[in-house]
Amino acid sequence: MSSTPARTVSNPVIPGFHPDPSICRVGEDYYLACSSFEYFPGVPLFHSRDLVHWTLIGNALDRPEQLRLPPGAASSGGLYAPTLRHHDGRFWLIVTNVSADGNMLFTATDPAGPWSDPIRLPGVHGIDPDLAWDDDGICRCTVAGVSQYRIDPLTGETIGEPRRLWSGAPGAKAPEAPHLYRIGDYWYLLIAEGGTERCHGVSIARGRTPDGPFEPCPDNPVLTHRGTDHPVQNTGHGDLVQGPDGSWWMVFLGVRPQGGTPGWHVLGRETFLAPVTWVDDWPVVGEVALDMAAPPWPLHEPAVEPVRDDFDSGELAHGWISPRSRSTAHCTTGERPGWLTLRARGDSLDDPEVTFLGRRQQHLSCRARVLADPSDGRGGLAVRLDERHHYEIETEPGQVRVIARVGTLRTVVASHPTPAGPVVLRVDMTATRKVTDPRQGPDTVTLGVEDADGGYTELAALDGRYLSTEVAGGFTGRVIGTYATLGTVRFDWFDYEPVED
Ligand code: 6LW
């Protein structure tokens, strides 16, 4: 008897710094939004037909008037934890800008945009806002803590006083990320608790009305990896969705620590998927697998992403992000056709306002290369966690150098003469696959320069732990990109490719 091996798909379904996923389905289409913190544009939006392959279709907050991130906005400040819902023929997105405007609501008929200007909710206090409508059309906004407001979502006004709801296990840290749903005969209140670190988890309660009272699930937490040696840690902050076939799924965040003890994660918190079944009207979250069984429907694999961005289009691809703001005066593909032109704003990557255009590191091992022309300035290729944690290889006419900034320490690690003119800069991230020493870091970041004949000169091999969340703190992950810190620097292309072991 022969049997066909079960098809598997890889988890995380959205790798790289894509935390706090919120999901909704419209017909056979799924949409998902994530947090984006200090980066502009904000709130990446993904589309999928099968729940496992996701395509970035835009960023909800892509106009400066929607997203104010003042110079004082801290890294890991900015936009936290959106909720994305479809109701009454349109998409609704609610999110907190912890650095400026508090809770804000946006609407769109097409999730790829454009999204509306913000509707502010000055009366709603708390992060992680959720939206839910009952059969009478009353809209409830539930926030971390856990408290609930009735709101008018068209004006942002609150109606009456907030009510305190169920807040998870007594004494458990950080009850947050609430989502309220009507499923069958119950209203379910899903929350995260334990904090977003190794003790993270998802718990649930149910009641007969959206106001409660809520009875906790006897098997809480319904998802957690605390105290386990599972390769995916910090699992929490979930959202539920039902497939067109009636099956249920949870998207949630998790991290993949690498190296020895205590383990370091460098890609930030990523979006994972797990199947959900129901027992006695309570959800049971299935196994979280890096290679998970494919859902029982046709898969829609998107075209493989090209390695190279040639900067040939007048528009930047959706995956390019910049700390705090981005203006065409400092960052444009319109000035020299086929080139990205960056004009310096700060004089180093230590400046929160530096001119930097990057993309999330999405693979544990990968390579990035750029062709940089420094004839009129200084700039290069950087791996950035925040302004206090970054490694970069930079060029100015006739010279390249590697700089490392870790906390309060900043050092030029290496410098090297180059012929004047454009130069190829390269960064390789090589994950530690076999831990032979408990002190081994998560990966090695190697920085170097290629010459015109394709030869490569390695200038530095740095321990990746210093660009990890366990060292730097915060909520983001690595972003790899181009920058300028003096004058004008032009880039002909940028390559990013995963590297297989
Ligand atoms: C978010 C909170 C959380 O607001 O981390 O893991 C915070 N969960 O719900 C920042 O992403």
Coordinates of C-alpha atoms and ligand atoms in Angstrom, one line a residue:
M1 CA 0.0 0.0 0.0
S2 CA 1.4 3.4 -0.9
S3 CA 0.6 6.6 1.0
T4 CA 1.2 10.1 -0.1
P5 CA 3.3 12.1 2.3
A6 CA 1.3 14.9 3.9
R7 CA 2.2 18.3 2.3
T8 CA 3.8 20.7 4.7
V9 CA 4.2 24.4 4.7
S10 CA 6.6 26.5 6.6
N11 CA 5.9 28.4 9.8
P12 CA 6.3 31.4 10.5
V13 CA 3.9 32.1 7.8
I14 CA 5.1 35.8 7.8
P15 CA 8.8 35.7 8.9
G16 CA 10.7 38.6 10.1
F17 CA 9.6 41.5 12.4
H18 CA 5.8 41.1 12.0
P19 CA 4.3 40.9 15.5
D20 CA 0.8 41.3 16.9
P21 CA -1.0 39.8 13.9
S22 CA -4.7 40.6 13.4
I23 CA -6.6 38.8 10.8
C24 CA -10.0 38.8 9.0
R25 CA -11.6 36.9 6.2
V26 CA -13.9 38.2 3.4
G27 CA -15.1 35.3 1.3
E28 CA -12.1 33.4 0.2
D29 CA -9.6 36.2 0.9
Y30 CA -7.7 36.6 4.2
Y31 CA -6.2 39.9 5.3
L32 CA -3.7 40.4 8.1
A33 CA -2.1 43.5 9.7
C34 CA 0.9 43.8 12.0
S35 CA 2.6 46.4 14.3
S36 CA 5.3 48.6 12.9
F37 CA 6.5 50.8 15.8
E38 CA 8.9 53.6 14.8
Y39 CA 8.9 52.8 11.1
F40 CA 7.2 54.7 8.3
P41 CA 5.1 53.7 6.4
G42 CA 3.1 51.9 9.2
V43 CA 1.0 48.8 9.7
P44 CA 1.9 46.4 6.9
L45 CA -1.1 44.7 5.3
F46 CA -1.0 41.2 3.8
H47 CA -3.3 39.2 1.7
S48 CA -3.7 35.4 1.4
R49 CA -6.0 32.9 -0.3
D50 CA -4.8 29.9 1.7
L51 CA -3.7 31.3 5.1
V52 CA -0.1 30.1 4.7
H53 CA 1.2 32.2 1.7
W54 CA 1.0 35.9 2.3
T55 CA 1.7 38.8 0.0
L56 CA 2.4 42.3 1.2
I57 CA -0.2 44.5 -0.5
G58 CA 0.5 47.8 1.2
N59 CA 0.9 49.7 4.4
A60 CA -2.3 51.2 5.9
L61 CA -0.6 54.4 7.2
D62 CA 1.4 55.5 4.2
R63 CA 0.8 59.3 4.3
P64 CA 2.5 61.6 6.8
E65 CA -0.8 63.0 8.0
Q66 CA -1.9 59.5 9.1
L67 CA 1.3 58.8 11.1
R68 CA 3.0 61.3 13.2
L69 CA 6.3 60.0 14.5
P70 CA 8.1 63.1 16.0
P71 CA 11.9 63.1 16.4
G72 CA 11.4 62.2 20.0
A73 CA 9.4 59.1 19.2
A74 CA 11.4 56.3 20.8
S75 CA 12.4 53.2 18.9
S76 CA 9.8 50.5 19.8
G77 CA 7.4 53.4 20.3
G78 CA 5.0 54.4 17.5
L79 CA 2.4 52.0 16.3
Y80 CA 1.4 49.1 18.5
A81 CA -1.0 46.2 17.9
P82 CA -3.6 46.9 15.3
T83 CA -7.0 45.1 15.0
L84 CA -8.3 44.5 11.4
R85 CA -12.0 43.8 10.9
H86 CA -14.5 43.7 8.0
H87 CA -17.9 45.0 8.9
D88 CA -20.7 46.6 7.0
G89 CA -19.0 46.5 3.6
R90 CA -15.7 48.0 4.7
F91 CA -12.4 47.3 6.4
W92 CA -11.8 48.8 9.8
L93 CA -8.3 49.2 11.4
I94 CA -7.7 50.4 14.9
V95 CA -4.2 51.0 16.2
T96 CA -2.4 52.9 18.9
N97 CA 0.3 55.5 18.2
V98 CA 2.0 55.5 21.6
S99 CA 4.3 58.3 20.6
A100 CA 1.8 60.9 19.4
D101 CA -1.9 60.5 18.8
G102 CA -3.1 57.5 20.9
N103 CA -5.8 55.3 19.5
M104 CA -6.8 55.9 15.9
L105 CA -9.3 54.3 13.6
F106 CA -9.0 54.1 9.8
T107 CA -11.4 52.7 7.2
A108 CA -10.9 51.4 3.6
T109 CA -13.0 49.7 0.9
D110 CA -9.8 48.1 -0.5
P111 CA -7.3 46.9 2.2
A112 CA -4.5 47.7 -0.3
G113 CA -5.5 51.3 0.3
P114 CA -6.1 54.1 0.3
W115 CA -7.0 54.1 4.0
S116 CA -8.9 57.1 5.4
D117 CA -7.4 59.9 7.5
P118 CA -7.3 59.0 11.2
I119 CA -10.4 59.1 13.3
R120 CA -9.0 59.8 16.8
L121 CA -10.4 58.2 20.0
P122 CA -9.2 60.6 22.7
G123 CA -11.6 59.0 25.2
V124 CA -10.2 55.4 24.8
H125 CA -7.2 54.8 27.1
G126 CA -5.2 51.7 26.7
I127 CA -3.1 49.9 24.0
D128 CA -4.1 46.9 21.8
P129 CA -7.6 48.2 20.9
D130 CA -10.1 45.7 19.5
L131 CA -13.3 46.3 17.5
A132 CA -16.5 44.2 17.7
W133 CA -20.1 44.9 16.7
D134 CA -23.1 43.2 18.2
D135 CA -26.4 42.4 16.3
D136 CA -27.8 45.8 17.2
G137 CA -24.8 47.5 15.5
I138 CA -23.3 48.7 18.8
C139 CA -19.5 48.9 18.5
R140 CA -17.3 47.9 21.4
C141 CA -13.6 48.8 21.7
T142 CA -11.8 46.6 24.2
V143 CA -8.3 47.5 25.3
A144 CA -5.4 46.0 27.3
G145 CA -6.1 45.8 31.0
V146 CA -8.8 44.6 30.1
S147 CA -11.5 47.3 29.7
Q148 CA -14.2 47.9 27.3
Y149 CA -15.7 51.1 25.8
R150 CA -18.7 51.6 23.7
I151 CA -17.8 53.8 20.8
D152 CA -19.1 55.5 17.7
P153 CA -16.6 54.3 15.2
L154 CA -17.5 57.0 12.7
T155 CA -16.6 59.8 15.1
G156 CA -14.3 58.1 17.6
E157 CA -16.5 59.3 20.5
T158 CA -16.9 57.1 23.5
I159 CA -20.4 56.4 24.9
G160 CA -20.7 56.1 28.6
E161 CA -18.0 54.9 31.0
P162 CA -15.5 52.1 30.3
R163 CA -16.2 48.7 32.0
R164 CA -13.6 46.4 33.4
L165 CA -13.8 42.9 32.0
W166 CA -12.1 39.6 32.8
S167 CA -8.3 40.1 33.0
G168 CA -6.9 36.6 32.8
A169 CA -5.3 34.5 35.6
P170 CA -5.2 36.3 39.0
G171 CA -1.8 38.0 39.3
A172 CA -0.7 37.1 35.8
K173 CA 1.4 39.9 34.1
A174 CA 0.2 42.1 31.3
P175 CA -3.4 41.1 30.3
E176 CA -3.5 42.5 26.8
A177 CA -4.2 42.0 23.1
P178 CA -8.0 41.5 23.7
H179 CA -10.2 40.3 20.8
L180 CA -13.9 39.8 21.3
Y181 CA -15.9 37.5 19.0
R182 CA -19.4 36.0 18.7
I183 CA -18.9 32.3 17.9
G184 CA -21.9 30.1 18.1
D185 CA -23.9 30.7 21.3
Y186 CA -21.1 32.6 23.1
W187 CA -19.2 35.8 23.1
Y188 CA -15.5 34.9 23.5
L189 CA -12.8 37.2 25.0
L190 CA -9.4 36.1 23.8
I191 CA -6.4 37.8 25.5
A192 CA -2.6 37.5 25.9
E193 CA -1.0 37.3 29.3
G194 CA 2.3 36.7 30.9
G195 CA 4.1 39.5 29.0
T196 CA 5.6 39.3 25.4
E197 CA 8.7 37.5 26.6
R198 CA 9.2 33.8 27.4
C199 CA 6.1 33.6 29.6
H200 CA 3.7 34.8 26.9
G201 CA 0.5 33.0 26.3
V202 CA -3.1 33.2 25.1
S203 CA -6.1 32.7 27.3
I204 CA -9.8 32.8 26.7
A205 CA -13.1 33.3 28.5
R206 CA -16.7 33.2 27.4
G207 CA -20.0 34.8 28.2
R208 CA -23.5 35.0 26.9
T209 CA -23.3 38.7 26.1
P210 CA -20.5 40.9 24.8
D211 CA -20.4 42.8 28.1
G212 CA -19.8 39.6 30.1
P213 CA -19.7 38.2 32.7
F214 CA -16.9 36.1 31.3
E215 CA -16.1 32.6 32.5
P216 CA -12.5 31.6 32.0
C217 CA -11.6 28.4 30.1
P218 CA -10.6 25.6 32.5
D219 CA -7.7 24.8 30.2
N220 CA -6.1 28.3 30.1
P221 CA -3.7 29.2 28.7
V222 CA -4.9 27.7 25.5
L223 CA -1.5 28.5 23.9
T224 CA 1.9 29.0 25.6
H225 CA 5.4 27.6 25.2
R226 CA 6.6 28.9 28.6
G227 CA 9.0 26.5 30.3
T228 CA 9.4 24.3 27.1
D229 CA 12.3 23.7 24.8
H230 CA 10.1 24.3 21.7
P231 CA 12.0 26.1 18.9
V232 CA 9.3 28.7 18.8
Q233 CA 9.1 30.7 22.0
N234 CA 7.1 33.7 23.4
T235 CA 4.0 32.5 21.7
G236 CA 1.1 34.8 22.4
H237 CA -1.0 37.7 21.1
G238 CA -3.4 35.6 18.9
D239 CA -6.4 36.3 16.7
L240 CA -8.9 33.7 15.5
V241 CA -10.2 33.2 12.0
Q242 CA -12.6 30.7 10.4
G243 CA -11.9 29.2 7.0
P244 CA -14.6 29.0 4.3
D245 CA -14.8 25.2 5.1
G246 CA -15.7 25.9 8.7
S247 CA -12.2 25.1 10.1
W248 CA -10.7 27.4 12.7
W249 CA -7.2 28.8 12.9
M250 CA -5.1 31.1 15.1
V251 CA -2.5 33.6 14.0
F252 CA -0.1 34.7 16.8
L253 CA 3.4 36.0 17.4
G254 CA 6.4 33.9 18.3
V255 CA 10.2 34.1 18.2
R256 CA 12.9 31.7 17.1
P257 CA 15.8 32.0 19.6
Q258 CA 19.1 30.7 18.3
G259 CA 22.6 30.0 19.7
G260 CA 23.5 28.9 23.3
T261 CA 22.1 30.2 26.6
P262 CA 19.8 32.1 27.1
G263 CA 19.0 32.1 23.3
W264 CA 18.8 35.2 21.2
H265 CA 16.2 36.1 18.7
V266 CA 17.2 38.5 15.9
L267 CA 14.3 38.6 13.5
G268 CA 11.9 40.1 16.0
R269 CA 8.5 38.6 16.8
E270 CA 7.1 36.8 13.7
T271 CA 3.6 35.7 12.7
F272 CA 2.8 32.0 13.1
L273 CA -0.3 29.9 12.3
A274 CA -1.8 26.9 14.1
P275 CA -5.0 24.9 13.7
V276 CA -7.8 25.2 16.2
T277 CA -10.5 22.7 17.1
W278 CA -13.4 23.1 19.6
V279 CA -14.1 20.8 22.5
D280 CA -17.1 21.6 24.8
D281 CA -17.3 25.0 23.1
W282 CA -13.7 25.9 24.0
P283 CA -10.9 26.3 21.5
V284 CA -8.0 23.9 21.5
V285 CA -4.9 25.2 19.7
G286 CA -3.1 22.4 17.8
E287 CA 0.6 21.9 17.5
V288 CA 2.8 24.8 16.5
A289 CA 5.1 23.3 13.9
L290 CA 7.9 24.9 11.9
D291 CA 6.9 22.5 9.1
M292 CA 3.1 22.3 9.6
A293 CA 0.6 20.2 7.8
A294 CA -0.9 22.2 4.9
P295 CA -4.5 23.2 5.3
P296 CA -7.0 21.0 3.4
W297 CA -7.5 23.3 0.4
P298 CA -5.6 24.3 -2.7
L299 CA -2.4 26.3 -2.0
H300 CA -1.7 29.6 -3.8
E301 CA 2.0 30.1 -3.7
P302 CA 2.9 33.6 -4.8
A303 CA 5.7 34.1 -7.3
V304 CA 9.1 33.8 -5.7
E305 CA 10.3 37.3 -4.7
P306 CA 13.0 38.6 -6.9
V307 CA 16.4 38.9 -5.3
R308 CA 17.1 42.3 -6.7
D309 CA 15.4 45.7 -6.4
D310 CA 16.7 47.7 -9.3
F311 CA 15.0 50.9 -8.2
D312 CA 13.6 51.1 -11.7
S313 CA 10.1 52.1 -10.6
G314 CA 9.1 55.6 -9.6
E315 CA 7.5 54.1 -6.5
L316 CA 9.3 52.2 -3.7
A317 CA 8.1 48.7 -3.0
H318 CA 5.8 48.2 0.0
G319 CA 8.5 46.4 2.0
W320 CA 10.8 49.5 2.3
I321 CA 10.7 51.2 5.6
S322 CA 12.4 54.1 7.3
P323 CA 12.7 55.2 10.9
R324 CA 10.1 57.9 11.8
S325 CA 9.6 59.6 8.4
R326 CA 10.5 59.5 4.8
S327 CA 10.3 62.4 2.4
T328 CA 11.2 62.5 -1.3
A329 CA 13.7 65.2 -0.5
H330 CA 15.8 62.7 1.3
C331 CA 14.8 59.4 -0.4
T332 CA 13.8 59.1 -4.0
T333 CA 14.0 56.9 -7.1
G334 CA 12.9 59.9 -9.2
E335 CA 16.2 61.9 -9.3
R336 CA 18.5 59.6 -11.2
P337 CA 16.4 57.1 -13.2
G338 CA 17.2 53.5 -12.0
W339 CA 18.9 54.6 -8.9
L340 CA 17.9 55.2 -5.3
T341 CA 19.1 58.6 -4.2
L342 CA 19.5 59.2 -0.4
R343 CA 20.3 62.6 1.0
A344 CA 21.8 62.7 4.5
R345 CA 19.8 64.0 7.4
G346 CA 21.7 62.9 10.5
D347 CA 25.5 62.3 10.5
S348 CA 25.4 58.7 11.7
L349 CA 23.0 55.8 12.2
D350 CA 23.0 56.8 15.9
D351 CA 20.8 59.7 14.9
P352 CA 17.1 58.7 15.3
E353 CA 16.3 60.8 12.2
V354 CA 19.0 59.3 10.0
T355 CA 18.2 58.8 6.3
F356 CA 17.8 55.0 6.1
L357 CA 15.8 52.8 3.8
G358 CA 15.6 49.2 4.8
R359 CA 13.7 46.0 4.7
R360 CA 13.1 43.4 7.4
Q361 CA 15.5 40.6 7.7
Q362 CA 13.3 37.6 7.2
H363 CA 15.6 34.6 7.1
L364 CA 18.0 33.3 9.8
S365 CA 20.8 33.1 7.1
C366 CA 20.7 35.5 4.3
R367 CA 22.9 37.9 2.2
A368 CA 22.4 41.5 1.3
R369 CA 24.4 43.4 -1.3
V370 CA 24.2 47.0 -2.7
L371 CA 26.0 48.9 -5.4
A372 CA 26.7 52.3 -3.8
D373 CA 28.0 55.4 -5.4
P374 CA 29.5 57.7 -2.7
S375 CA 30.9 60.3 -5.2
D376 CA 28.9 63.0 -3.5
G377 CA 28.8 61.8 0.1
R378 CA 29.1 59.0 2.6
G379 CA 26.7 56.1 3.3
G380 CA 26.3 52.4 2.9
L381 CA 24.6 49.2 4.0
A382 CA 23.5 48.6 7.6
V383 CA 21.9 46.0 9.8
R384 CA 19.8 48.0 12.2
L385 CA 17.9 47.0 15.4
D386 CA 17.6 50.6 16.6
E387 CA 19.9 53.7 16.8
R388 CA 21.9 52.2 19.6
H389 CA 22.4 48.7 18.0
H390 CA 23.6 48.5 14.4
Y391 CA 26.5 47.2 12.3
E392 CA 27.3 48.9 9.0
I393 CA 29.7 48.9 6.1
E394 CA 30.0 52.4 4.7
T395 CA 31.8 54.0 1.8
E396 CA 33.1 57.5 1.0
P397 CA 35.3 58.2 -2.1
G398 CA 38.3 55.8 -2.0
Q399 CA 37.5 54.1 1.3
V400 CA 35.2 51.6 3.0
R401 CA 34.9 51.0 6.8
V402 CA 32.9 48.8 9.1
I403 CA 31.3 50.4 12.2
A404 CA 29.7 48.7 15.1
R405 CA 27.4 50.4 17.6
V406 CA 26.4 48.4 20.7
G407 CA 24.7 50.2 23.5
T408 CA 27.0 53.1 24.5
L409 CA 30.0 51.6 22.6
R410 CA 30.8 52.7 19.1
T411 CA 33.8 51.6 17.2
V412 CA 35.3 51.5 13.7
V413 CA 36.1 47.9 13.4
A414 CA 38.0 48.0 10.1
S415 CA 38.8 50.2 7.1
H416 CA 40.0 49.5 3.7
P417 CA 41.0 51.5 0.6
T418 CA 38.9 51.1 -2.6
P419 CA 39.2 52.6 -6.1
A420 CA 37.1 55.7 -6.4
G421 CA 33.6 55.2 -7.8
P422 CA 30.7 52.8 -7.1
V423 CA 31.4 49.9 -4.9
V424 CA 29.6 46.7 -4.0
L425 CA 29.0 46.4 -0.2
R426 CA 27.9 43.0 1.3
V427 CA 26.5 41.7 4.6
D428 CA 26.1 38.0 5.3
M429 CA 24.0 36.7 8.3
T430 CA 25.0 33.1 9.0
A431 CA 22.9 31.4 11.7
T432 CA 24.6 29.2 14.3
R433 CA 23.2 25.8 13.4
K434 CA 25.1 23.6 15.8
V435 CA 25.7 24.8 19.3
T436 CA 28.9 23.4 20.6
D437 CA 29.4 26.0 23.4
P438 CA 26.5 27.4 25.6
R439 CA 28.0 30.9 25.0
Q440 CA 27.7 30.8 21.3
G441 CA 25.6 33.7 19.8
P442 CA 22.7 33.3 17.4
D443 CA 24.6 34.1 14.2
T444 CA 27.6 35.8 12.7
V445 CA 27.2 39.1 10.8
T446 CA 30.0 39.3 8.2
L447 CA 30.6 42.6 6.4
G448 CA 32.8 43.1 3.3
V449 CA 33.4 44.6 -0.1
E450 CA 33.4 43.0 -3.6
D451 CA 35.7 44.2 -6.3
A452 CA 35.0 44.7 -10.0
D453 CA 36.3 41.1 -10.8
G454 CA 33.8 39.6 -8.3
G455 CA 36.5 39.0 -5.7
Y456 CA 35.4 39.5 -2.1
T457 CA 37.3 41.0 0.9
E458 CA 35.8 40.3 4.3
L459 CA 36.5 43.2 6.7
A460 CA 34.7 42.0 9.9
A461 CA 32.8 39.0 11.3
L462 CA 30.7 40.2 14.3
D463 CA 28.7 38.3 16.9
G464 CA 25.0 38.7 16.0
R465 CA 23.9 38.6 19.7
Y466 CA 24.5 42.4 20.0
L467 CA 21.8 42.9 17.3
S468 CA 19.2 40.8 19.1
T469 CA 16.2 41.7 21.2
E470 CA 17.6 40.0 24.3
V471 CA 20.5 42.5 24.2
A472 CA 18.8 45.6 22.7
G473 CA 15.4 45.3 24.3
G474 CA 12.2 46.5 22.6
F475 CA 9.6 45.0 20.3
T476 CA 11.2 45.2 16.8
G477 CA 13.6 43.0 14.8
R478 CA 16.5 43.5 12.4
V479 CA 16.1 45.8 9.4
I480 CA 18.7 45.7 6.6
G481 CA 19.2 48.7 4.4
T482 CA 20.8 51.6 2.7
Y483 CA 21.7 54.9 4.4
A484 CA 23.4 58.2 3.9
T485 CA 25.2 60.2 6.6
L486 CA 26.9 62.9 4.5
G487 CA 25.8 64.6 1.3
T488 CA 24.2 62.4 -1.3
V489 CA 24.7 58.7 -1.9
R490 CA 23.2 56.8 -4.8
F491 CA 22.4 53.1 -5.0
D492 CA 22.0 51.3 -8.3
W493 CA 20.5 48.1 -6.8
F494 CA 19.9 46.2 -3.6
D495 CA 19.9 42.4 -3.4
Y496 CA 18.5 40.3 -0.6
E497 CA 18.5 36.6 -0.7
P498 CA 18.0 33.7 1.8
V499 CA 21.0 31.4 2.2
E500 CA 20.3 27.7 2.6
D501 CA 22.4 25.8 5.1
Ligands
6LW1 C1 1.7 44.9 22.2 C2 1.3 43.9 23.2 C3 2.3 42.9 22.9 O1 1.0 46.1 22.3 O2 3.4 43.6 22.7 O3 2.9 40.7 22.6 C4 3.1 44.9 22.5 N1 2.1 41.7 22.8 O4 0.0 43.3 23.0 C5 3.9 45.6 21.5 O5 3.9 44.8 20.3

